[in-house]
Amino acid sequence: NQEYRHPVGKWIYGCPGGTVDELENPLQAAKRELLEESGYTAQKFIYLGTSYPFPGRSPQKTHYFLAKEAVSYY
């Protein structure tokens, strides 16, 4: 989906994402966020890895998943 991002001054494509809620693991969060933000579910999720996108400023950890065989939930 495209979103306007003021810091770069243009519309860019983004990926579904969000936080891992309490009592939720990263895979559960990925499934929930995909549905909430895109209206899709997927048959298969492949874990791609983890990164710290802003290690000098934040302890934020990002988990990456590839959703395969995605279909519209609605």
mmCIF file of N, CA and C in Angstrom:
data_model
loop_
_atom_site.group_PDB
_atom_site.id
_atom_site.type_symbol
_atom_site.label_atom_id
_atom_site.label_comp_id
_atom_site.label_asym_id
_atom_site.label_seq_id
_atom_site.Cartn_x
_atom_site.Cartn_y
_atom_site.Cartn_z
ATOM 1 N N ASN A 1 0.833 -1.181 0.000
ATOM 2 C CA ASN A 1 0.000 0.000 0.000
ATOM 3 C C ASN A 1 0.879 1.246 0.000
ATOM 4 N N GLN A 2 0.369 2.307 -0.569
ATOM 5 C CA GLN A 2 1.117 3.562 -0.596
ATOM 6 C C GLN A 2 0.682 4.456 0.559
ATOM 7 N N GLU A 3 1.676 5.118 1.145
ATOM 8 C CA GLU A 3 1.427 6.042 2.242
ATOM 9 C C GLU A 3 2.265 7.298 2.024
ATOM 10 N N TYR A 4 1.685 8.446 2.347
ATOM 11 C CA TYR A 4 2.462 9.675 2.266
ATOM 12 C C TYR A 4 3.344 9.766 3.505
ATOM 13 N N ARG A 5 4.629 10.011 3.311
ATOM 14 C CA ARG A 5 5.586 10.147 4.421
ATOM 15 C C ARG A 5 6.215 11.523 4.354
ATOM 16 N N HIS A 6 5.835 12.372 5.298
ATOM 17 C CA HIS A 6 6.268 13.760 5.309
ATOM 18 C C HIS A 6 7.796 13.936 5.340
ATOM 19 N N PRO A 7 8.537 13.156 6.137
ATOM 20 C CA PRO A 7 9.991 13.375 6.173
ATOM 21 C C PRO A 7 10.679 13.271 4.808
ATOM 22 N N VAL A 8 10.149 12.431 3.917
ATOM 23 C CA VAL A 8 10.750 12.320 2.579
ATOM 24 C C VAL A 8 9.954 13.094 1.541
ATOM 25 N N GLY A 9 8.797 13.612 1.927
ATOM 26 C CA GLY A 9 8.002 14.456 1.053
ATOM 27 C C GLY A 9 7.374 13.769 -0.143
ATOM 28 N N LYS A 10 7.048 12.497 -0.011
ATOM 29 C CA LYS A 10 6.430 11.806 -1.136
ATOM 30 C C LYS A 10 5.656 10.575 -0.675
ATOM 31 N N TRP A 11 4.878 10.034 -1.626
ATOM 32 C CA TRP A 11 4.146 8.793 -1.402
ATOM 33 C C TRP A 11 5.093 7.632 -1.656
ATOM 34 N N ILE A 12 5.141 6.685 -0.737
ATOM 35 C CA ILE A 12 6.005 5.516 -0.895
ATOM 36 C C ILE A 12 5.227 4.246 -0.556
ATOM 37 N N TYR A 13 5.728 3.134 -1.059
ATOM 38 C CA TYR A 13 5.134 1.841 -0.723
ATOM 39 C C TYR A 13 5.666 1.388 0.628
ATOM 40 N N GLY A 14 4.797 0.809 1.430
ATOM 41 C CA GLY A 14 5.200 0.305 2.734
ATOM 42 C C GLY A 14 4.724 -1.123 2.925
ATOM 43 N N CYS A 15 5.194 -1.737 3.957
ATOM 44 C CA CYS A 15 4.788 -3.091 4.318
ATOM 45 C C CYS A 15 3.950 -3.035 5.588
ATOM 46 N N PRO A 16 3.022 -3.975 5.747
ATOM 47 C CA PRO A 16 2.278 -4.025 7.002
ATOM 48 C C PRO A 16 3.246 -4.198 8.168
ATOM 49 N N GLY A 17 2.977 -3.525 9.241
ATOM 50 C CA GLY A 17 3.849 -3.645 10.403
ATOM 51 C C GLY A 17 3.215 -3.043 11.627
ATOM 52 N N GLY A 18 3.769 -3.344 12.759
ATOM 53 C CA GLY A 18 3.262 -2.818 14.017
ATOM 54 C C GLY A 18 4.027 -3.407 15.172
ATOM 55 N N THR A 19 3.429 -3.348 16.322
ATOM 56 C CA THR A 19 4.108 -3.847 17.511
ATOM 57 C C THR A 19 3.625 -5.249 17.867
ATOM 58 N N VAL A 20 4.470 -5.943 18.603
ATOM 59 C CA VAL A 20 4.102 -7.249 19.151
ATOM 60 C C VAL A 20 3.397 -6.975 20.467
ATOM 61 N N ASP A 21 2.128 -7.345 20.529
ATOM 62 C CA ASP A 21 1.343 -7.111 21.740
ATOM 63 C C ASP A 21 1.761 -8.049 22.862
ATOM 64 N N GLU A 22 1.366 -7.692 24.083
ATOM 65 C CA GLU A 22 1.645 -8.524 25.251
ATOM 66 C C GLU A 22 1.015 -9.902 25.044
ATOM 67 N N LEU A 23 1.705 -10.942 25.428
ATOM 68 C CA LEU A 23 1.276 -12.341 25.295
ATOM 69 C C LEU A 23 1.189 -12.800 23.828
ATOM 70 N N GLU A 24 1.894 -12.130 22.944
ATOM 71 C CA GLU A 24 1.890 -12.451 21.521
ATOM 72 C C GLU A 24 3.333 -12.663 21.079
ATOM 73 N N ASN A 25 3.573 -13.615 20.200
ATOM 74 C CA ASN A 25 4.920 -13.791 19.660
ATOM 75 C C ASN A 25 5.000 -13.083 18.300
ATOM 76 N N PRO A 26 6.200 -12.915 17.743
ATOM 77 C CA PRO A 26 6.338 -12.181 16.482
ATOM 78 C C PRO A 26 5.521 -12.762 15.322
ATOM 79 N N LEU A 27 5.397 -14.068 15.228
ATOM 80 C CA LEU A 27 4.602 -14.664 14.151
ATOM 81 C C LEU A 27 3.125 -14.306 14.314
ATOM 82 N N GLN A 28 2.610 -14.400 15.510
ATOM 83 C CA GLN A 28 1.210 -14.029 15.756
ATOM 84 C C GLN A 28 0.979 -12.559 15.398
ATOM 85 N N ALA A 29 1.931 -11.707 15.750
ATOM 86 C CA ALA A 29 1.821 -10.281 15.432
ATOM 87 C C ALA A 29 1.843 -10.061 13.918
ATOM 88 N N ALA A 30 2.692 -10.785 13.200
ATOM 89 C CA ALA A 30 2.764 -10.646 11.746
ATOM 90 C C ALA A 30 1.441 -11.031 11.100
ATOM 91 N N LYS A 31 0.847 -12.114 11.548
ATOM 92 C CA LYS A 31 -0.448 -12.548 11.013
ATOM 93 C C LYS A 31 -1.530 -11.507 11.293
ATOM 94 N N ARG A 32 -1.563 -10.991 12.513
ATOM 95 C CA ARG A 32 -2.561 -10.000 12.897
ATOM 96 C C ARG A 32 -2.378 -8.710 12.110
ATOM 97 N N GLU A 33 -1.157 -8.234 12.013
ATOM 98 C CA GLU A 33 -0.896 -6.979 11.314
ATOM 99 C C GLU A 33 -1.200 -7.096 9.819
ATOM 100 N N LEU A 34 -0.885 -8.228 9.200
ATOM 101 C CA LEU A 34 -1.201 -8.417 7.786
ATOM 102 C C LEU A 34 -2.705 -8.280 7.565
ATOM 103 N N LEU A 35 -3.494 -8.929 8.406
ATOM 104 C CA LEU A 35 -4.946 -8.857 8.272
ATOM 105 C C LEU A 35 -5.470 -7.449 8.548
ATOM 106 N N GLU A 36 -5.009 -6.829 9.636
ATOM 107 C CA GLU A 36 -5.482 -5.490 10.001
ATOM 108 C C GLU A 36 -5.155 -4.443 8.935
ATOM 109 N N GLU A 37 -3.976 -4.512 8.385
ATOM 110 C CA GLU A 37 -3.519 -3.452 7.490
ATOM 111 C C GLU A 37 -3.782 -3.708 6.008
ATOM 112 N N SER A 38 -4.014 -4.971 5.632
ATOM 113 C CA SER A 38 -4.200 -5.252 4.211
ATOM 114 C C SER A 38 -5.495 -5.988 3.893
ATOM 115 N N GLY A 39 -6.102 -6.610 4.900
ATOM 116 C CA GLY A 39 -7.283 -7.418 4.647
ATOM 117 C C GLY A 39 -6.966 -8.800 4.100
ATOM 118 N N TYR A 40 -5.683 -9.196 4.172
ATOM 119 C CA TYR A 40 -5.251 -10.496 3.665
ATOM 120 C C TYR A 40 -4.809 -11.413 4.799
ATOM 121 N N THR A 41 -4.944 -12.696 4.550
ATOM 122 C CA THR A 41 -4.354 -13.728 5.391
ATOM 123 C C THR A 41 -3.418 -14.520 4.484
ATOM 124 N N ALA A 42 -2.589 -15.350 5.070
ATOM 125 C CA ALA A 42 -1.675 -16.155 4.255
ATOM 126 C C ALA A 42 -1.608 -17.572 4.797
ATOM 127 N N GLN A 43 -1.380 -18.509 3.903
ATOM 128 C CA GLN A 43 -1.283 -19.916 4.279
ATOM 129 C C GLN A 43 0.062 -20.244 4.910
ATOM 130 N N LYS A 44 1.080 -19.466 4.537
ATOM 131 C CA LYS A 44 2.443 -19.805 4.965
ATOM 132 C C LYS A 44 3.204 -18.523 5.286
ATOM 133 N N PHE A 45 3.913 -18.534 6.388
ATOM 134 C CA PHE A 45 4.772 -17.417 6.764
ATOM 135 C C PHE A 45 6.193 -17.934 6.922
ATOM 136 N N ILE A 46 7.119 -17.286 6.263
ATOM 137 C CA ILE A 46 8.527 -17.676 6.340
ATOM 138 C C ILE A 46 9.278 -16.586 7.091
ATOM 139 N N TYR A 47 9.951 -16.972 8.158
ATOM 140 C CA TYR A 47 10.729 -16.025 8.960
ATOM 141 C C TYR A 47 12.002 -15.665 8.208
ATOM 142 N N LEU A 48 12.215 -14.360 7.982
ATOM 143 C CA LEU A 48 13.382 -13.903 7.226
ATOM 144 C C LEU A 48 14.516 -13.403 8.101
ATOM 145 N N GLY A 49 14.211 -13.033 9.333
ATOM 146 C CA GLY A 49 15.261 -12.557 10.221
ATOM 147 C C GLY A 49 14.831 -11.350 11.029
ATOM 148 N N THR A 50 15.781 -10.805 11.734
ATOM 149 C CA THR A 50 15.553 -9.697 12.662
ATOM 150 C C THR A 50 16.615 -8.630 12.427
ATOM 151 N N SER A 51 16.238 -7.384 12.666
ATOM 152 C CA SER A 51 17.223 -6.306 12.614
ATOM 153 C C SER A 51 16.897 -5.261 13.666
ATOM 154 N N TYR A 52 17.855 -4.411 13.918
ATOM 155 C CA TYR A 52 17.692 -3.243 14.781
ATOM 156 C C TYR A 52 17.851 -2.033 13.865
ATOM 157 N N PRO A 53 16.729 -1.468 13.367
ATOM 158 C CA PRO A 53 16.836 -0.416 12.352
ATOM 159 C C PRO A 53 17.450 0.897 12.830
ATOM 160 N N PHE A 54 17.376 1.200 14.116
ATOM 161 C CA PHE A 54 17.925 2.454 14.646
ATOM 162 C C PHE A 54 18.755 2.191 15.900
ATOM 163 N N PRO A 55 19.804 1.378 15.815
ATOM 164 C CA PRO A 55 20.517 0.951 17.017
ATOM 165 C C PRO A 55 21.179 2.081 17.795
ATOM 166 N N GLY A 56 21.458 3.189 17.151
ATOM 167 C CA GLY A 56 22.062 4.316 17.860
ATOM 168 C C GLY A 56 21.055 5.143 18.636
ATOM 169 N N ARG A 57 19.764 4.930 18.351
ATOM 170 C CA ARG A 57 18.724 5.753 18.974
ATOM 171 C C ARG A 57 17.662 4.961 19.717
ATOM 172 N N SER A 58 17.520 3.679 19.377
ATOM 173 C CA SER A 58 16.390 2.932 19.917
ATOM 174 C C SER A 58 16.723 1.448 20.039
ATOM 175 N N PRO A 59 16.167 0.785 21.060
ATOM 176 C CA PRO A 59 16.344 -0.660 21.172
ATOM 177 C C PRO A 59 15.315 -1.435 20.337
ATOM 178 N N GLN A 60 14.557 -0.723 19.495
ATOM 179 C CA GLN A 60 13.524 -1.353 18.669
ATOM 180 C C GLN A 60 14.107 -2.499 17.851
ATOM 181 N N LYS A 61 13.426 -3.621 17.878
ATOM 182 C CA LYS A 61 13.830 -4.804 17.121
ATOM 183 C C LYS A 61 12.729 -5.081 16.094
ATOM 184 N N THR A 62 13.103 -5.314 14.846
ATOM 185 C CA THR A 62 12.137 -5.575 13.792
ATOM 186 C C THR A 62 12.279 -7.017 13.313
ATOM 187 N N HIS A 63 11.146 -7.712 13.247
ATOM 188 C CA HIS A 63 11.106 -9.091 12.755
ATOM 189 C C HIS A 63 10.511 -9.056 11.347
ATOM 190 N N TYR A 64 11.086 -9.811 10.428
ATOM 191 C CA TYR A 64 10.626 -9.834 9.048
ATOM 192 C C TYR A 64 10.080 -11.214 8.691
ATOM 193 N N PHE A 65 8.902 -11.210 8.087
ATOM 194 C CA PHE A 65 8.266 -12.437 7.627
ATOM 195 C C PHE A 65 7.833 -12.257 6.179
ATOM 196 N N LEU A 66 7.902 -13.313 5.410
ATOM 197 C CA LEU A 66 7.376 -13.341 4.055
ATOM 198 C C LEU A 66 6.068 -14.120 4.102
ATOM 199 N N ALA A 67 4.978 -13.491 3.679
ATOM 200 C CA ALA A 67 3.668 -14.142 3.644
ATOM 201 C C ALA A 67 3.475 -14.770 2.266
ATOM 202 N N LYS A 68 3.256 -16.053 2.238
ATOM 203 C CA LYS A 68 3.074 -16.785 0.968
ATOM 204 C C LYS A 68 1.632 -17.264 0.853
ATOM 205 N N GLU A 69 1.163 -17.368 -0.379
ATOM 206 C CA GLU A 69 -0.188 -17.846 -0.665
ATOM 207 C C GLU A 69 -1.233 -16.974 0.037
ATOM 208 N N ALA A 70 -1.067 -15.673 -0.099
ATOM 209 C CA ALA A 70 -1.976 -14.716 0.549
ATOM 210 C C ALA A 70 -3.296 -14.642 -0.215
ATOM 211 N N VAL A 71 -4.372 -14.531 0.547
ATOM 212 C CA VAL A 71 -5.714 -14.392 -0.028
ATOM 213 C C VAL A 71 -6.488 -13.351 0.755
ATOM 214 N N SER A 72 -7.414 -12.723 0.070
ATOM 215 C CA SER A 72 -8.259 -11.710 0.728
ATOM 216 C C SER A 72 -9.148 -12.390 1.756
ATOM 217 N N TYR A 73 -9.203 -11.819 2.944
ATOM 218 C CA TYR A 73 -10.012 -12.364 4.023
ATOM 219 C C TYR A 73 -11.479 -12.066 3.800
ATOM 220 N N TYR A 74 -11.761 -10.960 3.140
ATOM 221 C CA TYR A 74 -13.154 -10.500 3.004
ATOM 222 C C TYR A 74 -13.762 -10.911 1.687
#
